[in-house]
Coordinates of C-alpha atoms and ligand atoms in Angstrom, one line a residue:
M1 CA -17.7 32.9 -9.2
A2 CA -17.4 35.3 -6.2
A3 CA -15.3 38.3 -7.2
P4 CA -12.4 38.8 -4.8
S5 CA -12.5 42.0 -2.9
F6 CA -9.9 44.5 -4.1
M7 CA -9.0 45.6 -0.6
F8 CA -8.5 42.1 0.6
S9 CA -6.3 41.0 -2.2
T10 CA -4.1 44.1 -1.8
L11 CA -3.7 43.3 1.9
L12 CA -2.9 39.7 1.0
L13 CA -0.3 40.9 -1.5
L14 CA 1.3 43.2 1.1
L15 CA 1.4 40.4 3.7
Q16 CA 3.0 38.0 1.2
L17 CA 5.7 40.6 0.3
L18 CA 6.4 41.2 4.0
F19 CA 6.6 37.5 4.6
A20 CA 9.0 36.9 1.7
L21 CA 11.4 39.4 3.3
L22 CA 11.6 37.7 6.6
P23 CA 14.7 35.5 6.9
H24 CA 12.9 32.4 8.4
H25 CA 10.8 32.1 5.3
R26 CA 13.8 31.2 3.2
T27 CA 14.9 28.5 5.6
L28 CA 11.4 27.1 5.5
I29 CA 11.6 26.8 1.7
S30 CA 15.0 25.2 1.7
A31 CA 14.0 22.4 4.2
A32 CA 12.9 19.1 2.8
D33 CA 9.2 18.4 2.7
G34 CA 6.8 16.3 4.9
N35 CA 6.4 15.8 8.6
W36 CA 6.5 12.9 11.0
Q37 CA 4.3 12.3 13.9
L38 CA 4.5 9.6 16.5
L39 CA 1.0 8.3 16.9
Q40 CA 1.6 5.5 19.4
K41 CA 4.7 4.6 21.3
S42 CA 3.4 1.0 21.4
I43 CA 0.4 -0.8 20.1
G44 CA 1.7 -3.9 21.8
I45 CA 2.4 -5.9 18.6
S46 CA 4.7 -5.2 15.6
A47 CA 2.6 -4.2 12.6
M48 CA 4.0 -6.7 10.0
H49 CA 0.8 -6.7 7.9
M50 CA -1.6 -3.7 7.5
Q51 CA -5.0 -3.2 5.9
L52 CA -7.2 -0.1 5.9
L53 CA -10.9 -0.9 6.2
R54 CA -13.9 1.2 5.0
S55 CA -14.6 1.9 8.7
D56 CA -11.4 4.0 8.8
R57 CA -9.8 1.4 11.0
V58 CA -6.6 -0.4 10.2
I59 CA -6.2 -4.1 10.8
M60 CA -2.6 -5.1 11.8
F61 CA -1.0 -8.4 12.8
D62 CA 2.4 -10.0 13.3
R63 CA 2.7 -13.7 14.1
T64 CA 1.4 -16.0 16.8
D65 CA 4.8 -17.7 17.3
F66 CA 6.7 -14.6 18.4
G67 CA 6.1 -15.4 22.1
P68 CA 4.2 -13.0 24.4
S69 CA 3.5 -9.6 22.9
N70 CA 3.1 -6.4 24.9
L71 CA -0.7 -6.5 24.6
S72 CA -3.0 -8.8 26.7
L73 CA -6.0 -10.3 25.2
P74 CA -9.2 -8.9 26.8
N75 CA -11.2 -10.6 29.5
G76 CA -8.4 -13.0 30.5
K77 CA -8.7 -14.8 27.1
C78 CA -5.8 -17.1 26.1
R79 CA -5.0 -19.0 22.9
N80 CA -4.3 -22.6 23.6
D81 CA -2.5 -23.9 20.6
S82 CA -0.5 -27.2 21.0
T83 CA 1.2 -26.7 17.7
D84 CA 2.6 -23.2 18.4
T85 CA 6.4 -23.2 18.2
A86 CA 6.9 -20.4 20.8
L87 CA 4.2 -20.4 23.4
Q88 CA 1.4 -23.0 23.5
V89 CA -0.8 -21.0 26.0
D90 CA -0.6 -17.4 24.9
C91 CA -2.7 -14.8 26.6
T92 CA -1.4 -11.9 24.5
A93 CA -2.7 -10.5 21.2
H94 CA -1.0 -10.7 17.8
S95 CA -3.5 -8.6 16.0
V96 CA -5.0 -5.2 16.6
E97 CA -7.6 -2.9 15.1
Y98 CA -6.4 0.7 15.0
D99 CA -9.0 3.5 14.9
V100 CA -7.7 6.3 12.8
F101 CA -10.0 9.0 14.1
A102 CA -9.6 8.2 17.8
N103 CA -5.9 7.2 17.5
K104 CA -6.8 4.2 19.7
F105 CA -6.4 0.4 19.2
R106 CA -8.0 -2.8 20.5
A107 CA -6.7 -6.3 20.7
L108 CA -8.0 -8.9 18.2
T109 CA -7.7 -12.7 18.4
V110 CA -6.1 -14.7 15.7
Q111 CA -6.2 -18.4 16.4
T112 CA -3.6 -19.7 14.0
D113 CA -0.3 -18.4 12.6
V114 CA -0.6 -15.5 10.3
W115 CA 3.1 -15.0 9.7
C116 CA 3.9 -13.8 6.2
S117 CA 0.4 -14.2 4.9
S118 CA -1.6 -12.2 2.4
G119 CA -5.1 -10.8 1.9
A120 CA -7.5 -8.6 0.1
I121 CA -10.8 -6.8 0.7
M122 CA -13.8 -8.4 -0.9
P123 CA -16.3 -6.2 -2.8
D124 CA -18.6 -6.2 0.3
G125 CA -15.8 -4.7 2.4
N126 CA -14.9 -7.8 4.4
L127 CA -11.2 -8.6 4.7
F128 CA -10.3 -12.1 3.5
Q129 CA -6.9 -13.0 4.7
T130 CA -5.2 -16.2 3.7
G131 CA -2.5 -18.6 4.7
G132 CA 0.6 -18.2 6.9
F133 CA 2.8 -20.6 8.7
N134 CA 2.4 -23.9 10.5
D135 CA -1.2 -24.3 11.7
G136 CA -2.2 -21.2 9.7
E137 CA -0.9 -22.3 6.3
R138 CA -4.3 -23.3 4.9
R139 CA -6.5 -20.9 6.8
V140 CA -8.8 -18.3 5.4
R141 CA -9.6 -15.6 8.0
V142 CA -12.4 -13.1 7.6
F143 CA -12.7 -9.8 9.3
S144 CA -15.9 -7.7 9.0
P145 CA -15.6 -4.0 9.7
C146 CA -17.6 -3.5 12.9
R147 CA -16.8 -2.0 16.3
T148 CA -16.7 -5.3 18.2
C149 CA -15.9 -7.8 15.4
D150 CA -13.1 -10.2 15.6
W151 CA -11.4 -12.7 13.3
N152 CA -13.4 -15.6 12.0
E153 CA -11.3 -18.5 10.8
I154 CA -12.1 -21.1 8.1
P155 CA -10.0 -24.3 8.5
N156 CA -8.7 -25.7 5.2
G157 CA -10.1 -22.6 3.4
L158 CA -7.2 -22.9 1.0
A159 CA -6.6 -25.9 -1.3
V160 CA -2.9 -25.9 -0.5
K161 CA -0.6 -24.3 2.1
R162 CA 0.4 -20.7 1.2
W163 CA 3.2 -18.8 2.9
Y164 CA 4.5 -15.6 1.1
A165 CA 1.7 -15.7 -1.5
S166 CA 0.1 -12.7 -3.2
N167 CA -3.6 -11.9 -3.5
H168 CA -5.6 -9.8 -5.9
I169 CA -9.3 -9.0 -6.1
L170 CA -10.8 -9.9 -9.5
P171 CA -13.5 -8.1 -11.6
D172 CA -15.9 -11.0 -10.9
G173 CA -15.6 -10.4 -7.1
R174 CA -13.4 -13.4 -6.4
Q175 CA -9.9 -13.3 -5.1
I176 CA -6.9 -15.0 -6.7
I177 CA -4.1 -16.3 -4.5
I178 CA -0.8 -16.8 -6.3
G179 CA 2.3 -18.7 -5.3
G180 CA 3.8 -19.0 -1.9
R181 CA 6.8 -21.1 -0.7
G182 CA 7.0 -24.2 -2.8
Q183 CA 3.7 -23.5 -4.6
F184 CA 4.1 -22.9 -8.3
N185 CA 0.3 -22.5 -8.7
Y186 CA -2.7 -20.4 -7.9
E187 CA -6.2 -20.8 -6.6
F188 CA -9.4 -18.7 -6.0
I189 CA -11.6 -17.9 -3.1
P190 CA -14.4 -18.6 -2.9
K191 CA -13.1 -21.9 -4.1
N192 CA -13.6 -23.0 -7.7
I193 CA -16.2 -25.7 -8.0
V194 CA -14.0 -27.9 -10.1
A195 CA -10.4 -26.9 -9.9
N196 CA -8.6 -26.3 -6.7
K197 CA -5.0 -25.4 -7.5
I198 CA -3.8 -24.6 -11.0
N199 CA -0.2 -24.8 -12.1
L200 CA 1.8 -21.7 -13.1
P201 CA 5.2 -22.7 -14.4
F202 CA 6.4 -19.1 -14.4
L203 CA 6.7 -19.3 -10.7
S204 CA 9.1 -22.3 -10.9
E205 CA 11.0 -20.7 -13.7
T206 CA 11.7 -17.6 -11.6
N207 CA 12.6 -19.6 -8.5
D208 CA 16.4 -19.3 -7.8
K209 CA 17.1 -22.5 -6.0
G210 CA 18.0 -22.0 -2.4
I211 CA 17.2 -18.3 -2.4
E212 CA 13.8 -18.3 -4.2
N213 CA 13.7 -14.6 -5.0
N214 CA 10.2 -15.0 -6.4
L215 CA 8.1 -15.0 -3.2
Y216 CA 5.3 -12.5 -2.7
P217 CA 5.0 -12.0 -6.5
F218 CA 4.0 -8.5 -7.6
V219 CA 0.5 -8.9 -9.1
F220 CA -1.6 -6.2 -10.7
L221 CA -4.9 -6.4 -12.6
N222 CA -4.2 -5.0 -16.1
I223 CA -7.0 -2.9 -17.7
D224 CA -7.6 -5.7 -20.2
G225 CA -8.6 -8.0 -17.4
N226 CA -5.4 -10.1 -17.5
L227 CA -3.0 -10.1 -14.6
F228 CA 0.5 -8.7 -14.7
I229 CA 2.6 -11.1 -12.6
F230 CA 6.2 -10.2 -11.7
A231 CA 8.6 -12.4 -9.9
N232 CA 12.4 -12.2 -9.5
N233 CA 13.4 -10.0 -12.5
R234 CA 10.7 -10.4 -15.1
A235 CA 7.0 -10.5 -15.6
I236 CA 4.2 -12.1 -17.6
L237 CA 0.7 -11.0 -18.6
F238 CA -1.5 -13.9 -17.5
D239 CA -5.0 -14.9 -18.5
Y240 CA -6.2 -16.6 -15.3
V241 CA -9.5 -17.6 -16.9
N242 CA -7.9 -19.8 -19.5
N243 CA -4.6 -20.4 -17.8
I244 CA -2.6 -18.9 -20.7
V245 CA 0.5 -16.7 -20.7
V246 CA -0.7 -13.9 -23.0
K247 CA 2.7 -12.0 -23.1
K248 CA 6.2 -12.3 -21.7
Y249 CA 7.7 -9.0 -20.7
P250 CA 11.5 -8.6 -21.1
M251 CA 13.8 -9.0 -18.1
I252 CA 14.6 -5.8 -16.2
P253 CA 17.9 -4.6 -17.7
G254 CA 20.7 -5.9 -15.5
G255 CA 18.6 -8.9 -14.3
E256 CA 18.9 -8.1 -10.6
P257 CA 16.3 -9.8 -8.4
R258 CA 13.5 -7.5 -7.1
S259 CA 11.1 -9.8 -5.2
Y260 CA 11.4 -11.4 -1.8
P261 CA 14.0 -11.8 -0.2
S262 CA 15.7 -9.2 -2.4
T263 CA 12.5 -7.2 -1.8
G264 CA 12.1 -4.2 -4.1
S265 CA 8.7 -2.6 -4.1
P266 CA 6.2 -2.3 -7.0
V267 CA 3.4 0.0 -7.8
L268 CA 0.8 0.3 -10.6
L269 CA 1.0 3.9 -11.5
P270 CA -2.2 6.0 -11.5
L271 CA -4.7 5.0 -14.2
K272 CA -6.1 7.9 -16.1
N273 CA -9.7 7.6 -17.2
L274 CA -9.4 10.5 -19.6
K275 CA -11.8 11.3 -22.4
D276 CA -11.0 10.3 -26.0
S277 CA -7.9 8.3 -25.0
A278 CA -7.4 4.7 -24.3
I279 CA -6.3 4.1 -20.7
E280 CA -2.7 3.1 -20.4
A281 CA -1.2 1.1 -17.5
E282 CA 2.3 1.4 -16.2
V283 CA 4.2 -0.5 -13.5
L284 CA 7.1 0.9 -11.5
V285 CA 9.5 -1.4 -9.6
C286 CA 12.0 0.3 -7.3
G287 CA 15.0 -1.0 -5.4
G288 CA 15.8 -4.5 -4.2
A289 CA 19.0 -6.3 -3.5
P290 CA 21.6 -7.4 -6.0
K291 CA 22.3 -11.0 -6.9
G292 CA 24.3 -12.6 -4.1
S293 CA 23.2 -10.2 -1.5
Y294 CA 21.0 -12.7 0.4
L295 CA 23.8 -15.3 0.8
Q296 CA 26.4 -12.7 1.6
S297 CA 24.3 -11.1 4.3
L298 CA 24.0 -14.6 6.0
K299 CA 27.8 -14.4 6.3
G300 CA 27.7 -10.9 7.7
I301 CA 28.6 -9.1 4.5
F302 CA 25.9 -6.5 3.7
M303 CA 25.9 -5.4 0.0
A304 CA 24.4 -2.1 -1.0
A305 CA 20.8 -2.2 -2.0
L306 CA 19.8 -1.3 -5.6
D307 CA 19.3 2.3 -6.4
T308 CA 17.4 1.7 -9.7
C309 CA 13.8 1.7 -10.6
A310 CA 12.4 0.1 -13.7
R311 CA 9.2 1.4 -15.4
I312 CA 7.2 -0.3 -18.0
K313 CA 4.0 0.4 -19.9
I314 CA 2.3 -2.9 -19.5
T315 CA -0.4 -2.1 -22.1
D316 CA 2.2 -1.3 -24.8
P317 CA 2.4 -3.8 -27.7
N318 CA 6.2 -3.8 -27.5
P319 CA 6.9 -2.9 -23.9
E320 CA 10.4 -2.0 -22.6
W321 CA 11.6 -1.3 -19.2
V322 CA 12.9 2.3 -18.7
M323 CA 15.5 2.6 -16.0
E324 CA 15.7 5.5 -13.5
T325 CA 18.0 6.2 -10.6
M326 CA 16.7 6.9 -7.1
P327 CA 18.5 9.5 -4.9
L328 CA 18.7 6.8 -2.2
A329 CA 19.4 3.1 -2.7
R330 CA 16.7 1.0 -0.9
D331 CA 15.3 -2.5 -0.4
M332 CA 12.4 -3.5 1.9
G333 CA 10.8 -0.1 1.1
D334 CA 7.1 0.5 0.4
M335 CA 5.6 2.3 -2.5
I336 CA 2.4 4.1 -1.5
L337 CA 0.1 5.9 -4.0
L338 CA -0.9 9.3 -2.8
P339 CA -4.3 10.8 -3.6
N340 CA -2.7 13.4 -6.0
G341 CA -1.2 10.7 -8.1
N342 CA 2.4 10.9 -6.7
V343 CA 4.1 7.9 -5.2
L344 CA 5.8 7.8 -1.8
L345 CA 8.8 5.5 -1.3
I346 CA 9.1 4.9 2.4
N347 CA 10.7 2.5 5.0
G348 CA 13.5 0.0 4.2
A349 CA 17.2 -0.5 4.3
G350 CA 20.3 0.7 2.4
S351 CA 22.1 -2.7 2.5
G352 CA 21.5 -6.4 3.1
T353 CA 18.2 -8.1 2.5
A354 CA 15.0 -9.4 4.0
G355 CA 15.5 -12.1 6.6
W356 CA 16.5 -12.4 10.3
E357 CA 19.3 -9.9 11.1
Q358 CA 20.0 -9.6 7.4
G359 CA 19.4 -5.8 6.8
R360 CA 21.6 -2.8 7.6
D361 CA 21.6 1.0 7.0
P362 CA 18.0 2.0 7.6
V363 CA 16.8 4.5 5.0
L364 CA 15.1 7.1 7.2
S365 CA 14.1 9.6 4.5
P366 CA 11.1 8.9 2.3
V367 CA 11.3 9.9 -1.4
L368 CA 8.5 11.4 -3.4
Y369 CA 8.2 10.2 -7.0
R370 CA 6.2 12.4 -9.5
P371 CA 5.3 10.0 -12.3
D372 CA 4.3 12.8 -14.7
N373 CA 7.4 14.9 -14.4
N374 CA 10.3 14.8 -16.8
I375 CA 12.4 11.7 -16.2
R376 CA 15.2 13.7 -14.6
S377 CA 13.0 15.5 -12.1
R378 CA 10.8 12.9 -10.6
F379 CA 12.4 12.1 -7.3
E380 CA 12.5 14.4 -4.2
V381 CA 13.9 13.4 -0.8
Q382 CA 11.6 14.1 2.1
N383 CA 12.2 14.8 5.8
P384 CA 13.5 11.7 7.7
T385 CA 12.0 9.9 10.6
T386 CA 14.1 8.8 13.6
I387 CA 12.8 5.2 13.7
P388 CA 14.4 2.6 11.5
R389 CA 11.7 0.5 9.7
M390 CA 13.5 -2.5 8.5
Y391 CA 12.3 -6.1 7.7
H392 CA 8.6 -6.5 8.5
S393 CA 7.6 -2.9 8.4
T394 CA 4.4 -1.6 6.8
A395 CA 2.7 1.5 5.4
A396 CA -0.8 2.5 4.4
L397 CA -2.6 5.6 3.0
L398 CA -5.3 7.0 5.3
H399 CA -8.5 9.0 4.4
D400 CA -6.8 12.3 5.3
G401 CA -3.8 11.9 3.0
R402 CA -1.4 10.9 5.8
V403 CA 0.6 7.6 5.5
L404 CA 0.5 5.3 8.5
V405 CA 3.8 3.6 9.2
G406 CA 4.4 0.7 11.6
G407 CA 6.3 -2.5 12.3
S408 CA 9.9 -3.5 11.8
N409 CA 11.1 -6.7 13.4
P410 CA 14.1 -8.4 11.9
H411 CA 14.1 -11.0 14.7
A412 CA 12.5 -14.3 15.3
F413 CA 11.1 -13.0 18.6
Y414 CA 10.1 -9.7 20.2
N415 CA 13.7 -8.5 20.9
F416 CA 13.9 -5.0 22.5
T417 CA 17.4 -5.1 23.8
G418 CA 20.8 -6.4 22.7
V419 CA 20.0 -6.1 19.0
L420 CA 20.8 -3.6 16.3
F421 CA 17.2 -2.9 15.3
P422 CA 14.9 -3.5 18.3
T423 CA 11.4 -4.8 17.5
E424 CA 9.2 -1.8 16.8
L425 CA 5.8 -1.6 18.4
S426 CA 5.3 2.0 17.5
L427 CA 3.0 3.7 14.9
E428 CA 3.9 6.9 13.1
A429 CA 2.3 9.0 10.5
F430 CA 4.1 10.7 7.6
S431 CA 2.3 13.8 6.4
P432 CA 3.3 14.7 2.8
A433 CA 3.9 18.4 2.1
Y434 CA 0.4 18.7 0.7
L435 CA -0.9 18.7 4.2
D436 CA 1.1 21.8 5.2
G437 CA -1.0 24.7 6.4
K438 CA 0.5 26.9 3.7
F439 CA -1.6 25.0 1.2
D440 CA -4.9 25.4 3.1
N441 CA -6.0 28.1 0.6
L442 CA -5.7 25.6 -2.3
R443 CA -7.2 22.6 -0.4
P444 CA -10.7 21.5 -1.5
T445 CA -13.2 20.4 1.1
I446 CA -15.8 18.0 -0.1
I447 CA -19.2 19.5 0.9
A448 CA -21.4 16.9 -0.8
P449 CA -21.9 14.1 -0.8
K450 CA -20.5 12.9 2.5
S451 CA -20.2 9.3 1.1
M452 CA -21.6 7.5 -1.9
S453 CA -23.0 4.0 -1.4
G454 CA -23.7 3.0 -4.9
I455 CA -21.8 4.5 -7.8
R456 CA -21.9 2.6 -11.1
Y457 CA -19.6 2.2 -14.1
R458 CA -19.7 4.6 -17.1
K459 CA -21.7 7.3 -15.2
K460 CA -21.2 10.9 -14.3
Y461 CA -21.2 12.1 -10.7
T462 CA -21.0 15.5 -9.3
I463 CA -18.9 16.3 -6.2
Q464 CA -19.3 19.7 -4.6
V465 CA -16.2 21.2 -3.0
A466 CA -15.4 24.5 -1.3
I467 CA -12.0 26.2 -1.8
N468 CA -11.3 29.3 0.2
S469 CA -9.1 31.0 -2.2
N470 CA -9.2 33.6 -4.9
K471 CA -6.6 31.6 -6.9
V472 CA -8.8 28.7 -7.9
D473 CA -7.6 27.1 -11.1
E474 CA -10.6 25.2 -12.4
S475 CA -8.5 23.4 -15.0
S476 CA -6.3 21.8 -12.4
M477 CA -9.0 20.0 -10.5
S478 CA -9.4 16.2 -10.7
V479 CA -11.1 13.4 -8.9
T480 CA -9.2 10.3 -7.8
M481 CA -10.3 7.0 -6.4
F482 CA -8.0 4.9 -4.2
A483 CA -8.4 1.1 -3.7
L484 CA -7.7 -0.3 -0.3
A485 CA -4.4 -2.2 -0.1
F486 CA -3.1 -5.1 1.9
N487 CA 0.5 -4.2 2.8
T488 CA 3.2 -6.5 3.9
H489 CA 6.8 -7.2 2.8
S490 CA 7.0 -4.1 0.6
F491 CA 4.0 -5.0 -1.5
S492 CA 0.7 -3.2 -1.3
M493 CA -1.6 -5.9 -2.8
N494 CA -4.6 -4.4 -4.7
Q495 CA -3.2 -0.8 -4.5
R496 CA -4.7 1.2 -7.3
L497 CA -5.4 4.9 -8.0
L498 CA -7.8 5.9 -10.7
I499 CA -7.9 9.5 -11.9
L500 CA -11.4 9.9 -13.1
G501 CA -12.2 11.8 -16.2
N502 CA -13.2 15.3 -15.1
D503 CA -15.6 16.6 -17.6
K504 CA -16.6 19.8 -16.1
V505 CA -15.9 22.1 -13.2
T506 CA -18.6 24.7 -12.5
A507 CA -18.4 27.6 -10.0
V508 CA -21.6 27.8 -8.1
G509 CA -20.8 30.8 -5.9
N510 CA -19.2 31.4 -2.5
S511 CA -16.0 29.5 -3.2
T512 CA -18.1 26.5 -4.1
Y513 CA -17.5 24.3 -7.2
N514 CA -19.3 21.4 -8.8
V515 CA -16.8 18.9 -10.1
E516 CA -18.3 16.4 -12.5
A517 CA -16.4 13.2 -13.0
T518 CA -16.9 10.0 -15.0
T519 CA -16.5 6.6 -13.6
P520 CA -14.5 4.0 -15.7
R521 CA -16.0 1.6 -18.2
S522 CA -15.6 -1.7 -16.3
G523 CA -14.3 -3.7 -13.4
N524 CA -11.2 -4.4 -15.3
V525 CA -10.1 -0.8 -14.8
V526 CA -11.2 -0.8 -11.1
P527 CA -13.0 -3.8 -9.6
S528 CA -16.1 -3.2 -7.7
G529 CA -15.8 -2.4 -4.0
F530 CA -15.0 0.4 -1.6
Y531 CA -12.8 3.3 -2.6
L532 CA -11.6 6.5 -1.0
L533 CA -12.6 9.4 -3.3
F534 CA -10.5 12.6 -3.3
V535 CA -10.8 15.9 -5.1
V536 CA -7.4 17.3 -6.0
H537 CA -6.7 21.0 -6.8
Q538 CA -3.3 22.1 -7.9
G539 CA -1.8 18.9 -6.4
I540 CA -3.5 19.5 -3.0
P541 CA -6.0 16.7 -2.1
S542 CA -9.2 17.0 -0.1
Q543 CA -9.9 14.5 2.6
G544 CA -11.2 11.3 1.1
I545 CA -14.9 10.2 1.3
W546 CA -15.9 6.5 1.0
V547 CA -17.6 5.4 -2.1
K548 CA -18.9 2.0 -3.1
L549 CA -18.5 1.2 -6.8
Y550 CA -20.5 -1.7 -8.3
Ligands
NAG1 C1 7.4 -4.5 26.0 O1 7.5 -5.4 27.1 C2 8.9 -5.6 27.4 C3 8.9 -6.7 28.4 O2 7.9 -6.5 29.4 C4 9.5 -4.3 27.9 O3 10.8 -4.5 28.2 C5 9.4 -3.3 26.8 O4 9.9 -2.1 27.2 C6 8.0 -3.1 26.3 N1 8.1 -2.3 25.1 C7 7.2 -1.4 24.8 C8 7.5 -0.5 23.6 O5 6.3 -1.1 25.5
NAG2 C1 -4.7 -26.5 26.5 O1 -5.2 -27.6 25.8 C2 -4.7 -28.8 26.3 C3 -5.2 -30.0 25.4 O2 -6.1 -29.5 24.4 C4 -5.2 -29.1 27.7 O3 -4.7 -30.3 28.2 C5 -4.7 -27.9 28.6 O4 -5.1 -28.0 29.9 C6 -5.1 -26.6 28.0 N1 -4.4 -25.5 28.8 C7 -5.0 -24.4 29.1 C8 -4.2 -23.4 30.0 O5 -6.2 -24.1 28.8
NAG3 C1 15.4 -12.6 21.4 O1 14.4 -13.0 22.3 C2 14.4 -14.4 22.5 C3 13.1 -14.7 23.3 O2 13.0 -13.9 24.3 C4 15.7 -14.8 23.1 O3 15.7 -16.2 23.3 C5 16.8 -14.4 22.2 O4 18.0 -14.7 22.9 C6 16.7 -12.9 21.9 N1 17.8 -12.6 21.0 C7 18.7 -11.7 21.1 C8 19.6 -11.4 20.0 O5 18.7 -11.0 22.2
NAG4 C1 -20.1 30.9 2.4 O1 -19.1 30.0 2.8 C2 -18.7 30.2 4.2 C3 -17.6 29.3 4.5 O2 -17.3 28.4 3.5 C4 -19.9 30.1 5.1 O3 -19.5 30.4 6.4 C5 -21.0 31.0 4.6 O4 -22.2 30.8 5.4 C6 -21.3 30.8 3.2 N1 -22.3 31.8 2.7 C7 -23.4 31.5 2.0 C8 -24.3 32.6 1.6 O5 -23.6 30.3 1.6

C-alpha cells in the first residue's frame, strides 16, 4: 500500500479542522440527505412502466388509450387501431427509450394497449413484456436493446388475457406470469408444450370481492428455487414445477391489505453470498392502504395510508412477520434496492388508494431503510422533491447509483389542467447521499474489467478498483450485483441484489486494490442474465459495470 505523505496528511487535518469551525458546515450536516435533479421537463408520455436495459437505456410506456400524447411518432407514422377506446388513428407515441448517458429520448411504437402490463428481461437481455388491456391483453412484446430497435409484437403470445399480472424470470431461463384481473392461474413464456394456464387457488382465496386487493402479486424467487408469492395480506411458498404450495406464511399482523389497489411496496432484501453460512432471504413489505380505504376514496373520503412495514425471513422454518413503523405513512410508493444494500422508499401518497382520482397527500420525501441497522434506527427521511408522484409513477436504479423517477397520472386521460395532480411527463433523478462529493475520497472506481461478458456460478473473480484516499478500510469492501427490474404499480419485478462473498482484498499499490469475489452457487440465488456489478467501500458504491452471468 502507498504510504501517505506526512506533510499531506497534516495539511488535510488542518483543513478539516478549519472546515469544522466554519458555521455553514454545521448546517450542511443537519440538512436531510440526497439531491433531486430535473432531467427532462417532458418526455412526451407519462412513465407508467419502466425497465432499465443492459444498454443503459430505459424503456418506458403508458397506455395507447390515453388519447394523443405530447410526443409525435417519427416520420409521420400513425397507429391505426379500430379497437382503441380513445383515439383510433393516433400519430403520437406511448412508449419511449431514454438514453441515460445522453439524457435524451426517442419515440417507440407500441401497437396494442400496454396499460397495467408486466414484464421481465430474458437471460439474453431482451425485454419480454406481457399483456395489458383490450387488444393488448394477450400480447407478448419483445424489445431488443439496440439503437434503432422498436417493439415487436406477438399476437396471442399469452394463453389467457393478463391485466395487472406479475412476472418473474426463472433459473431455467423462462418467465412465469402470475395472475391478473380474473385470472387465478399462471403460465410461462416461452409457452409450455403441454399446459397453457395452470390454476393457483391462492389467488382466488386472496381476492376480496369487488376490491380484489390481490392484483400485481408480489413475486420473488426464493433461494431454494421456489417462488414467494404475496397477495393481499399473506404469502405462500410455491413450487411452480410441481404446482404445490410448499408453505403458507402467516398473515401480516393486523391483516391490512398491501397489494393493488391498496398498493404497498415489496422488496427482497439483499442476499448475502457469505462464506460458511447458508444464504438467508428476507422480504420487506412497506405501506399500503387500510381495509375500506378503496371504497371510501371513491366517495371522496381519503383514509391515511399505512405507516407500517412487515419483514419476514422467508427461508426460516418458522417464519414470523416483524413489524416496523415508518417515519412517513405511504401507499403507491416504490422500494428500490441501492448498490450498497440499503433500500430507498420513494414516490406515493399519504392517503387514499390507487385508482382514478383516488389518492391524496403526496409524500415528497424519500426514506432510506438500512436493513442491517438495529430495528430502531433503520429509517432516515431524505430531501423532498417538488413534484408529486402519485398513481402510475415509477422508479429505477441506474448504473451510476442515481434513481430515475417518472410518471404519475391518476387520470384516465392526459390531464394537465383543472385537476389536483396533473399528468406528469417529467423525469427526475434522486441522488442518494453516497453520491455527494464529500464522499469522493472513499468512492471506488472500477479500473478493470470494464465489463464481463461471461461470468459463471461458483467462481472467483477479481475486480480492480482505485480509491484516492489514505483512509481505505479493506475490511469494508464488498461487491454487489443488481438484477434489472421491471417497475410499475409500486412493484419492481425481478429486483434483486446479491452481496458477493468477498474473499480477499489486496492492495496492489498507488491507491489500487484487487477485490476478489465469489459468485453464487446456482441460478436459484440469482438467475442467469445481465447484472450491474458495483464495488462498495464504507457504504459508498462505485459506478456499476455490466456483467453477464450464466
Ligand atoms: C402537453 O401538451 C398540452 C397540449 O398541447 C400542453 O397544454 C401541455 O403544456 C404539454 N405539456 C408538456 C409538459 O409539455
Ligand atoms: C384505418 O384503418 C381502416 C380500416 O382498417 C381504414 O378504413 C382507414 O382508412 C384507416 N385510416 C387511416 C388514417 O389510415
Ligand atoms: C381530462 O381530459 C379528457 C380528455 O381530454 C377530458 O375529456 C376530461 O374532461 C379531462 N378531465 C378533467 C378533470 O379535466
Ligand atoms: C497512480 O494513479 C494516478 C491516478 O489514479 C495516476 O494518474 C498515475 O499515473 C498512477 N501512477 C502509476 C505509477 O501508476
